[in-house]
Amino acid sequence: MEISEWALRIFSGDCLEEKLLPPPGGVKGLSDERPGSPVSWKRPPRSGRLAIAAKAERKKFPRPSAMDREEMRVRSLHAFANHELMALEMMAWALLAFPEAERAFRRGLAQVLVDEQRHFQLYCQRLNKMGVQFGDEPVNDHFWRAGPDISNPLDWVCCMHLTFEQSNLDHAPFYGRLFREVGDMDSAGLMQTIFEDEIHHVRFGARWLKHYQPAEKTLFETYSEHCSLINPPARAKGFEFQAEARVAAGLDEDFIKALRDCRG
Ligand SMILES: [Fe+2]
Ligand SMILES: [Fe+2]
């Protein structure tokens, strides 16, 4: 199967079966001979239980101090599952949007997409054990709102891998610790799995940021200029800044310091 054909089925499919379609024969089994013409951003279809909830129906993300209540852990895990689903939908779109990107970029992105499909399924399995199905809680369109600001692979790596995914280098261990503190070891273990994979996803972003960045700019300047307006660099970090994870992801000291110090 062609990468573009696989990505189109995921991006345009209006059911979990299509969104979670594995590449036949794995990513290595995909060909990339016909990447097609660029596809502009549009919101992927979500109907029935997957539909984005009206603003009035959405629930606030729980406070850290509320995690002793299972209901609040469910709400958090459900929100994280939706992040994975939005990420994989957007990754499928990026494969369609940037047919002229380097072959190594496209193949690397396809591999990250497969990881996000697995992450979504891991969250769903955890939720199922807690008696909840994905779609039982209202979901938002947070990641998608960056879509209109992404016009090229450099925008893409800055908005997705180096903002949404980079923030998870802080969020995943933070919520993992909260879950562990209240004795929910299964959820804590899941956050650790996500954290370890996310280091690789941010590494992918760092690699291509360095590849695309103009020589006269610092890495952080380039990054800041290509973030989406609604998710500026400060959104790439959480409550507890994990500098070591960022080093492991291949980000350099100057970038890490500039991110740590940035506001707003
Ligand atoms: Fe993920
Ligand atoms: Fe990821």
PDB file of C-alpha atoms and ligand atoms in Angstrom:
ATOM      1  CA  MET A   1       0.000   0.000   0.000  1.00  0.00           C
ATOM      2  CA  GLU A   2       1.131   3.568  -0.713  1.00  0.00           C
ATOM      3  CA  ILE A   3       1.728   5.896   2.259  1.00  0.00           C
ATOM      4  CA  SER A   4      -0.726   8.370   0.706  1.00  0.00           C
ATOM      5  CA  GLU A   5      -3.461   5.729   0.369  1.00  0.00           C
ATOM      6  CA  TRP A   6      -3.007   4.592   3.975  1.00  0.00           C
ATOM      7  CA  ALA A   7      -2.952   8.197   5.245  1.00  0.00           C
ATOM      8  CA  LEU A   8      -6.077   9.110   3.273  1.00  0.00           C
ATOM      9  CA  ARG A   9      -8.023   6.208   4.745  1.00  0.00           C
ATOM     10  CA  ILE A  10      -7.033   7.298   8.272  1.00  0.00           C
ATOM     11  CA  PHE A  11      -7.658  10.994   7.646  1.00  0.00           C
ATOM     12  CA  SER A  12     -10.981  10.617   5.869  1.00  0.00           C
ATOM     13  CA  GLY A  13     -12.297   7.603   7.769  1.00  0.00           C
ATOM     14  CA  ASP A  14     -15.191   8.377  10.091  1.00  0.00           C
ATOM     15  CA  CYS A  15     -14.790   5.375  12.393  1.00  0.00           C
ATOM     16  CA  LEU A  16     -12.127   3.993  14.695  1.00  0.00           C
ATOM     17  CA  GLU A  17     -11.530   1.017  12.426  1.00  0.00           C
ATOM     18  CA  GLU A  18     -10.242   3.331   9.678  1.00  0.00           C
ATOM     19  CA  LYS A  19      -8.433   5.746  11.998  1.00  0.00           C
ATOM     20  CA  LEU A  20      -6.582   2.820  13.567  1.00  0.00           C
ATOM     21  CA  LEU A  21      -5.850   1.027  10.281  1.00  0.00           C
ATOM     22  CA  PRO A  22      -2.400  -0.551  10.594  1.00  0.00           C
ATOM     23  CA  PRO A  23      -0.084  -0.318   7.578  1.00  0.00           C
ATOM     24  CA  PRO A  24      -0.195  -3.742   5.917  1.00  0.00           C
ATOM     25  CA  GLY A  25       3.255  -5.242   6.449  1.00  0.00           C
ATOM     26  CA  GLY A  26       4.216  -2.443   8.851  1.00  0.00           C
ATOM     27  CA  VAL A  27       5.703   0.924   7.899  1.00  0.00           C
ATOM     28  CA  LYS A  28       8.502  -0.873   6.026  1.00  0.00           C
ATOM     29  CA  GLY A  29       5.861  -2.512   3.822  1.00  0.00           C
ATOM     30  CA  LEU A  30       4.477   0.863   2.672  1.00  0.00           C
ATOM     31  CA  SER A  31       5.620   2.301  -0.641  1.00  0.00           C
ATOM     32  CA  ASP A  32       5.929   6.032  -1.358  1.00  0.00           C
ATOM     33  CA  GLU A  33       5.960   6.178  -5.150  1.00  0.00           C
ATOM     34  CA  ARG A  34       2.759   8.244  -5.520  1.00  0.00           C
ATOM     35  CA  PRO A  35       2.618  10.816  -2.693  1.00  0.00           C
ATOM     36  CA  GLY A  36       0.030  12.810  -4.689  1.00  0.00           C
ATOM     37  CA  SER A  37      -0.805  16.538  -4.680  1.00  0.00           C
ATOM     38  CA  PRO A  38      -0.840  18.561  -1.441  1.00  0.00           C
ATOM     39  CA  VAL A  39      -4.111  18.328   0.508  1.00  0.00           C
ATOM     40  CA  SER A  40      -5.139  21.460   2.444  1.00  0.00           C
ATOM     41  CA  TRP A  41      -6.124  21.271   6.090  1.00  0.00           C
ATOM     42  CA  LYS A  42      -9.682  20.466   6.950  1.00  0.00           C
ATOM     43  CA  ARG A  43     -11.185  19.036  10.083  1.00  0.00           C
ATOM     44  CA  PRO A  44     -11.311  15.251   9.803  1.00  0.00           C
ATOM     45  CA  PRO A  45     -14.735  13.607  10.103  1.00  0.00           C
ATOM     46  CA  ARG A  46     -15.976  12.711  13.581  1.00  0.00           C
ATOM     47  CA  SER A  47     -19.541  11.602  14.018  1.00  0.00           C
ATOM     48  CA  GLY A  48     -21.546   9.647  16.582  1.00  0.00           C
ATOM     49  CA  ARG A  49     -19.525   8.767  19.674  1.00  0.00           C
ATOM     50  CA  LEU A  50     -16.373  10.386  18.249  1.00  0.00           C
ATOM     51  CA  ALA A  51     -18.017  13.759  17.592  1.00  0.00           C
ATOM     52  CA  ILE A  52     -16.437  16.902  19.028  1.00  0.00           C
ATOM     53  CA  ALA A  53     -18.692  18.152  21.817  1.00  0.00           C
ATOM     54  CA  ALA A  54     -20.266  21.600  21.830  1.00  0.00           C
ATOM     55  CA  LYS A  55     -18.334  23.974  24.089  1.00  0.00           C
ATOM     56  CA  ALA A  56     -21.101  24.058  26.710  1.00  0.00           C
ATOM     57  CA  GLU A  57     -20.964  20.267  27.089  1.00  0.00           C
ATOM     58  CA  ARG A  58     -17.195  19.994  27.589  1.00  0.00           C
ATOM     59  CA  LYS A  59     -15.822  19.318  31.052  1.00  0.00           C
ATOM     60  CA  LYS A  60     -12.888  21.100  32.654  1.00  0.00           C
ATOM     61  CA  PHE A  61      -9.650  19.137  32.879  1.00  0.00           C
ATOM     62  CA  PRO A  62      -9.354  17.916  36.503  1.00  0.00           C
ATOM     63  CA  ARG A  63      -7.126  19.667  39.017  1.00  0.00           C
ATOM     64  CA  PRO A  64      -4.011  17.687  40.063  1.00  0.00           C
ATOM     65  CA  SER A  65      -5.381  17.448  43.616  1.00  0.00           C
ATOM     66  CA  ALA A  66      -8.530  15.669  42.348  1.00  0.00           C
ATOM     67  CA  MET A  67      -6.757  12.551  41.064  1.00  0.00           C
ATOM     68  CA  ASP A  68      -7.654  10.511  44.132  1.00  0.00           C
ATOM     69  CA  ARG A  69     -11.135  10.232  42.561  1.00  0.00           C
ATOM     70  CA  GLU A  70     -11.418   7.543  39.889  1.00  0.00           C
ATOM     71  CA  GLU A  71     -13.949   9.652  38.002  1.00  0.00           C
ATOM     72  CA  MET A  72     -11.313  12.370  37.600  1.00  0.00           C
ATOM     73  CA  ARG A  73      -8.606   9.929  36.525  1.00  0.00           C
ATOM     74  CA  VAL A  74     -11.040   8.593  33.907  1.00  0.00           C
ATOM     75  CA  ARG A  75     -11.708  12.111  32.694  1.00  0.00           C
ATOM     76  CA  SER A  76      -7.959  12.761  32.394  1.00  0.00           C
ATOM     77  CA  LEU A  77      -7.212   9.490  30.599  1.00  0.00           C
ATOM     78  CA  HIS A  78     -10.135  10.083  28.239  1.00  0.00           C
ATOM     79  CA  ALA A  79      -8.770  13.536  27.387  1.00  0.00           C
ATOM     80  CA  PHE A  80      -5.305  12.031  26.796  1.00  0.00           C
ATOM     81  CA  ALA A  81      -6.832   9.383  24.509  1.00  0.00           C
ATOM     82  CA  ASN A  82      -8.464  12.133  22.477  1.00  0.00           C
ATOM     83  CA  HIS A  83      -5.089  13.902  22.204  1.00  0.00           C
ATOM     84  CA  GLU A  84      -3.675  10.714  20.678  1.00  0.00           C
ATOM     85  CA  LEU A  85      -6.581  10.479  18.251  1.00  0.00           C
ATOM     86  CA  MET A  86      -6.242  14.113  17.165  1.00  0.00           C
ATOM     87  CA  ALA A  87      -2.469  13.679  16.817  1.00  0.00           C
ATOM     88  CA  LEU A  88      -2.821  10.632  14.568  1.00  0.00           C
ATOM     89  CA  GLU A  89      -5.501  12.307  12.441  1.00  0.00           C
ATOM     90  CA  MET A  90      -3.219  15.312  11.981  1.00  0.00           C
ATOM     91  CA  MET A  91      -0.214  13.108  11.205  1.00  0.00           C
ATOM     92  CA  ALA A  92      -2.225  11.373   8.485  1.00  0.00           C
ATOM     93  CA  TRP A  93      -3.089  14.817   7.133  1.00  0.00           C
ATOM     94  CA  ALA A  94       0.587  15.909   7.217  1.00  0.00           C
ATOM     95  CA  LEU A  95       1.494  12.885   5.072  1.00  0.00           C
ATOM     96  CA  LEU A  96      -1.108  14.109   2.561  1.00  0.00           C
ATOM     97  CA  ALA A  97      -0.218  17.797   2.924  1.00  0.00           C
ATOM     98  CA  PHE A  98       3.532  17.455   2.319  1.00  0.00           C
ATOM     99  CA  PRO A  99       4.010  15.014  -0.570  1.00  0.00           C
ATOM    100  CA  GLU A 100       7.263  16.744  -1.520  1.00  0.00           C
ATOM    101  CA  ALA A 101       8.905  16.359   1.883  1.00  0.00           C
ATOM    102  CA  GLU A 102      11.985  14.157   2.108  1.00  0.00           C
ATOM    103  CA  ARG A 103      11.256  10.434   1.952  1.00  0.00           C
ATOM    104  CA  ALA A 104      12.963   9.927   5.335  1.00  0.00           C
ATOM    105  CA  PHE A 105      10.691  12.586   6.848  1.00  0.00           C
ATOM    106  CA  ARG A 106       7.557  10.905   5.496  1.00  0.00           C
ATOM    107  CA  ARG A 107       8.611   7.435   6.584  1.00  0.00           C
ATOM    108  CA  GLY A 108       9.605   8.688  10.059  1.00  0.00           C
ATOM    109  CA  LEU A 109       6.259  10.441  10.384  1.00  0.00           C
ATOM    110  CA  ALA A 110       4.426   7.269   9.344  1.00  0.00           C
ATOM    111  CA  GLN A 111       6.221   5.443  12.159  1.00  0.00           C
ATOM    112  CA  VAL A 112       5.194   8.092  14.701  1.00  0.00           C
ATOM    113  CA  LEU A 113       1.594   7.783  13.457  1.00  0.00           C
ATOM    114  CA  VAL A 114       1.668   4.032  14.153  1.00  0.00           C
ATOM    115  CA  ASP A 115       2.892   4.790  17.690  1.00  0.00           C
ATOM    116  CA  GLU A 116      -0.033   7.190  18.217  1.00  0.00           C
ATOM    117  CA  GLN A 117      -2.485   4.528  17.051  1.00  0.00           C
ATOM    118  CA  ARG A 118      -0.980   2.210  19.677  1.00  0.00           C
ATOM    119  CA  HIS A 119      -1.126   4.920  22.352  1.00  0.00           C
ATOM    120  CA  PHE A 120      -4.791   5.560  21.629  1.00  0.00           C
ATOM    121  CA  GLN A 121      -5.511   1.846  21.962  1.00  0.00           C
ATOM    122  CA  LEU A 122      -3.559   1.619  25.237  1.00  0.00           C
ATOM    123  CA  TYR A 123      -5.628   4.456  26.719  1.00  0.00           C
ATOM    124  CA  CYS A 124      -8.832   2.792  25.489  1.00  0.00           C
ATOM    125  CA  GLN A 125      -7.825  -0.515  27.088  1.00  0.00           C
ATOM    126  CA  ARG A 126      -7.113   1.252  30.383  1.00  0.00           C
ATOM    127  CA  LEU A 127     -10.445   3.101  30.208  1.00  0.00           C
ATOM    128  CA  ASN A 128     -12.254  -0.164  29.420  1.00  0.00           C
ATOM    129  CA  LYS A 129     -10.807  -1.707  32.583  1.00  0.00           C
ATOM    130  CA  MET A 130     -12.227   1.254  34.477  1.00  0.00           C
ATOM    131  CA  GLY A 131     -15.635   0.574  32.894  1.00  0.00           C
ATOM    132  CA  VAL A 132     -15.542   3.363  30.319  1.00  0.00           C
ATOM    133  CA  GLN A 133     -15.621   3.374  26.500  1.00  0.00           C
ATOM    134  CA  PHE A 134     -13.948   6.068  24.426  1.00  0.00           C
ATOM    135  CA  GLY A 135     -16.708   8.553  23.603  1.00  0.00           C
ATOM    136  CA  ASP A 136     -18.409   8.309  27.002  1.00  0.00           C
ATOM    137  CA  GLU A 137     -16.884  11.693  27.898  1.00  0.00           C
ATOM    138  CA  PRO A 138     -17.218  14.817  25.721  1.00  0.00           C
ATOM    139  CA  VAL A 139     -14.130  15.547  23.598  1.00  0.00           C
ATOM    140  CA  ASN A 140     -12.630  18.801  22.342  1.00  0.00           C
ATOM    141  CA  ASP A 141     -10.837  19.839  19.138  1.00  0.00           C
ATOM    142  CA  HIS A 142      -7.780  21.382  20.814  1.00  0.00           C
ATOM    143  CA  PHE A 143      -5.018  20.052  18.499  1.00  0.00           C
ATOM    144  CA  TRP A 144      -7.011  20.587  15.319  1.00  0.00           C
ATOM    145  CA  ARG A 145      -7.213  24.305  16.023  1.00  0.00           C
ATOM    146  CA  ALA A 146      -3.517  24.575  15.097  1.00  0.00           C
ATOM    147  CA  GLY A 147      -4.221  23.017  11.666  1.00  0.00           C
ATOM    148  CA  PRO A 148      -4.897  26.266   9.737  1.00  0.00           C
ATOM    149  CA  ASP A 149      -1.505  27.686  10.876  1.00  0.00           C
ATOM    150  CA  ILE A 150       0.517  24.772   9.428  1.00  0.00           C
ATOM    151  CA  SER A 151       1.716  25.378   5.864  1.00  0.00           C
ATOM    152  CA  ASN A 152       4.981  23.454   5.491  1.00  0.00           C
ATOM    153  CA  PRO A 153       7.023  20.683   7.164  1.00  0.00           C
ATOM    154  CA  LEU A 154       8.879  23.216   9.351  1.00  0.00           C
ATOM    155  CA  ASP A 155       5.594  24.612  10.724  1.00  0.00           C
ATOM    156  CA  TRP A 156       4.494  21.027  11.213  1.00  0.00           C
ATOM    157  CA  VAL A 157       7.447  19.870  13.313  1.00  0.00           C
ATOM    158  CA  CYS A 158       7.238  23.038  15.433  1.00  0.00           C
ATOM    159  CA  CYS A 159       3.465  22.810  16.055  1.00  0.00           C
ATOM    160  CA  MET A 160       3.129  19.073  16.512  1.00  0.00           C
ATOM    161  CA  HIS A 161       6.354  17.378  17.597  1.00  0.00           C
ATOM    162  CA  LEU A 162       7.972  20.325  19.347  1.00  0.00           C
ATOM    163  CA  THR A 163       4.887  21.809  21.035  1.00  0.00           C
ATOM    164  CA  PHE A 164       2.117  19.270  21.639  1.00  0.00           C
ATOM    165  CA  GLU A 165       4.463  16.306  21.943  1.00  0.00           C
ATOM    166  CA  GLN A 166       7.223  18.198  23.722  1.00  0.00           C
ATOM    167  CA  SER A 167       4.773  19.336  26.407  1.00  0.00           C
ATOM    168  CA  ASN A 168       4.087  15.672  27.075  1.00  0.00           C
ATOM    169  CA  LEU A 169       7.697  15.259  28.213  1.00  0.00           C
ATOM    170  CA  ASP A 170       6.464  17.198  31.264  1.00  0.00           C
ATOM    171  CA  HIS A 171       2.788  16.171  31.390  1.00  0.00           C
ATOM    172  CA  ALA A 172       3.289  12.386  31.109  1.00  0.00           C
ATOM    173  CA  PRO A 173       5.671  12.017  34.098  1.00  0.00           C
ATOM    174  CA  PHE A 174       3.669  14.589  36.090  1.00  0.00           C
ATOM    175  CA  TYR A 175       0.368  12.732  35.732  1.00  0.00           C
ATOM    176  CA  GLY A 176       2.183   9.409  36.086  1.00  0.00           C
ATOM    177  CA  ARG A 177       3.385  10.542  39.501  1.00  0.00           C
ATOM    178  CA  LEU A 178      -0.098  11.723  40.511  1.00  0.00           C
ATOM    179  CA  PHE A 179      -1.611   8.370  39.501  1.00  0.00           C
ATOM    180  CA  ARG A 180       1.120   6.492  41.368  1.00  0.00           C
ATOM    181  CA  GLU A 181       0.572   8.574  44.497  1.00  0.00           C
ATOM    182  CA  VAL A 182      -3.072   7.493  44.637  1.00  0.00           C
ATOM    183  CA  GLY A 183      -2.172   3.840  43.979  1.00  0.00           C
ATOM    184  CA  ASP A 184      -3.326   3.644  40.332  1.00  0.00           C
ATOM    185  CA  MET A 185      -0.241   1.784  39.148  1.00  0.00           C
ATOM    186  CA  ASP A 186      -1.765   0.679  35.802  1.00  0.00           C
ATOM    187  CA  SER A 187      -2.411   4.266  34.758  1.00  0.00           C
ATOM    188  CA  ALA A 188       1.025   5.301  36.080  1.00  0.00           C
ATOM    189  CA  GLY A 189       2.693   2.543  34.042  1.00  0.00           C
ATOM    190  CA  LEU A 190       0.842   3.682  30.929  1.00  0.00           C
ATOM    191  CA  MET A 191       2.096   7.255  31.392  1.00  0.00           C
ATOM    192  CA  GLN A 192       5.658   5.915  31.599  1.00  0.00           C
ATOM    193  CA  THR A 193       5.230   4.039  28.288  1.00  0.00           C
ATOM    194  CA  ILE A 194       3.881   7.188  26.645  1.00  0.00           C
ATOM    195  CA  PHE A 195       6.720   9.280  28.092  1.00  0.00           C
ATOM    196  CA  GLU A 196       9.419   6.960  26.723  1.00  0.00           C
ATOM    197  CA  ASP A 197       7.865   6.951  23.229  1.00  0.00           C
ATOM    198  CA  GLU A 198       7.382  10.705  23.300  1.00  0.00           C
ATOM    199  CA  ILE A 199      11.134  11.226  23.670  1.00  0.00           C
ATOM    200  CA  HIS A 200      11.514   9.568  20.239  1.00  0.00           C
ATOM    201  CA  HIS A 201       8.729  11.688  18.749  1.00  0.00           C
ATOM    202  CA  VAL A 202      10.301  14.913  20.009  1.00  0.00           C
ATOM    203  CA  ARG A 203      13.644  13.636  18.714  1.00  0.00           C
ATOM    204  CA  PHE A 204      12.046  13.309  15.273  1.00  0.00           C
ATOM    205  CA  GLY A 205      10.908  16.940  15.557  1.00  0.00           C
ATOM    206  CA  ALA A 206      14.339  18.124  16.733  1.00  0.00           C
ATOM    207  CA  ARG A 207      16.053  16.324  13.869  1.00  0.00           C
ATOM    208  CA  TRP A 208      13.891  17.994  11.237  1.00  0.00           C
ATOM    209  CA  LEU A 209      13.892  21.413  12.907  1.00  0.00           C
ATOM    210  CA  LYS A 210      17.690  21.340  12.614  1.00  0.00           C
ATOM    211  CA  HIS A 211      17.409  20.181   9.008  1.00  0.00           C
ATOM    212  CA  TYR A 212      14.999  22.937   7.934  1.00  0.00           C
ATOM    213  CA  GLN A 213      16.234  25.856   9.996  1.00  0.00           C
ATOM    214  CA  PRO A 214      17.931  28.783   8.220  1.00  0.00           C
ATOM    215  CA  ALA A 215      21.633  29.197   9.159  1.00  0.00           C
ATOM    216  CA  GLU A 216      21.259  32.800  10.377  1.00  0.00           C
ATOM    217  CA  LYS A 217      18.742  31.951  13.108  1.00  0.00           C
ATOM    218  CA  THR A 218      19.055  30.120  16.378  1.00  0.00           C
ATOM    219  CA  LEU A 219      17.093  26.938  16.767  1.00  0.00           C
ATOM    220  CA  PHE A 220      14.766  28.566  19.270  1.00  0.00           C
ATOM    221  CA  GLU A 221      14.156  31.625  17.061  1.00  0.00           C
ATOM    222  CA  THR A 222      13.185  29.390  14.169  1.00  0.00           C
ATOM    223  CA  TYR A 223      11.008  27.296  16.435  1.00  0.00           C
ATOM    224  CA  SER A 224       9.217  30.344  17.908  1.00  0.00           C
ATOM    225  CA  GLU A 225       8.521  31.804  14.467  1.00  0.00           C
ATOM    226  CA  HIS A 226       6.924  28.581  13.251  1.00  0.00           C
ATOM    227  CA  CYS A 227       4.721  27.766  16.237  1.00  0.00           C
ATOM    228  CA  SER A 228       1.005  28.249  15.717  1.00  0.00           C
ATOM    229  CA  LEU A 229      -0.495  31.468  17.103  1.00  0.00           C
ATOM    230  CA  ILE A 230      -2.770  29.626  19.504  1.00  0.00           C
ATOM    231  CA  ASN A 231       0.033  27.397  20.820  1.00  0.00           C
ATOM    232  CA  PRO A 232       3.138  29.546  21.356  1.00  0.00           C
ATOM    233  CA  PRO A 233       6.405  28.078  22.764  1.00  0.00           C
ATOM    234  CA  ALA A 234       5.190  28.333  26.387  1.00  0.00           C
ATOM    235  CA  ARG A 235       2.676  25.589  25.529  1.00  0.00           C
ATOM    236  CA  ALA A 236       5.601  23.204  24.940  1.00  0.00           C
ATOM    237  CA  LYS A 237       6.103  22.750  28.689  1.00  0.00           C
ATOM    238  CA  GLY A 238       4.103  21.617  31.689  1.00  0.00           C
ATOM    239  CA  PHE A 239       4.107  22.137  35.444  1.00  0.00           C
ATOM    240  CA  GLU A 240       7.461  20.431  36.040  1.00  0.00           C
ATOM    241  CA  PHE A 241      10.133  21.067  33.410  1.00  0.00           C
ATOM    242  CA  GLN A 242      12.020  17.891  32.428  1.00  0.00           C
ATOM    243  CA  ALA A 243      15.335  19.145  31.057  1.00  0.00           C
ATOM    244  CA  GLU A 244      16.921  15.687  30.884  1.00  0.00           C
ATOM    245  CA  ALA A 245      14.150  14.280  28.708  1.00  0.00           C
ATOM    246  CA  ARG A 246      14.734  17.142  26.293  1.00  0.00           C
ATOM    247  CA  VAL A 247      18.463  16.390  26.173  1.00  0.00           C
ATOM    248  CA  ALA A 248      17.550  12.754  25.451  1.00  0.00           C
ATOM    249  CA  ALA A 249      15.319  14.011  22.628  1.00  0.00           C
ATOM    250  CA  GLY A 250      18.294  15.720  20.984  1.00  0.00           C
ATOM    251  CA  LEU A 251      17.447  19.335  21.852  1.00  0.00           C
ATOM    252  CA  ASP A 252      20.497  21.452  22.606  1.00  0.00           C
ATOM    253  CA  GLU A 253      21.259  23.345  25.802  1.00  0.00           C
ATOM    254  CA  ASP A 254      20.504  26.810  24.368  1.00  0.00           C
ATOM    255  CA  PHE A 255      17.121  25.693  23.076  1.00  0.00           C
ATOM    256  CA  ILE A 256      16.226  24.055  26.390  1.00  0.00           C
ATOM    257  CA  LYS A 257      17.254  27.149  28.379  1.00  0.00           C
ATOM    258  CA  ALA A 258      15.321  29.493  26.063  1.00  0.00           C
ATOM    259  CA  LEU A 259      12.213  27.329  26.368  1.00  0.00           C
ATOM    260  CA  ARG A 260      12.534  27.070  30.132  1.00  0.00           C
ATOM    261  CA  ASP A 261      12.775  30.876  30.410  1.00  0.00           C
ATOM    262  CA  CYS A 262      10.045  31.812  27.903  1.00  0.00           C
ATOM    263  CA  ARG A 263       6.697  33.179  29.044  1.00  0.00           C
ATOM    264  CA  GLY A 264       3.277  33.501  27.455  1.00  0.00           C
TER     265      GLY A 264
HETATM  266 FE    FE B   1       1.169   9.513  21.696  1.00  0.00          FE
HETATM  267 FE    FE B   2       3.696  11.263  20.353  1.00  0.00          FE
END
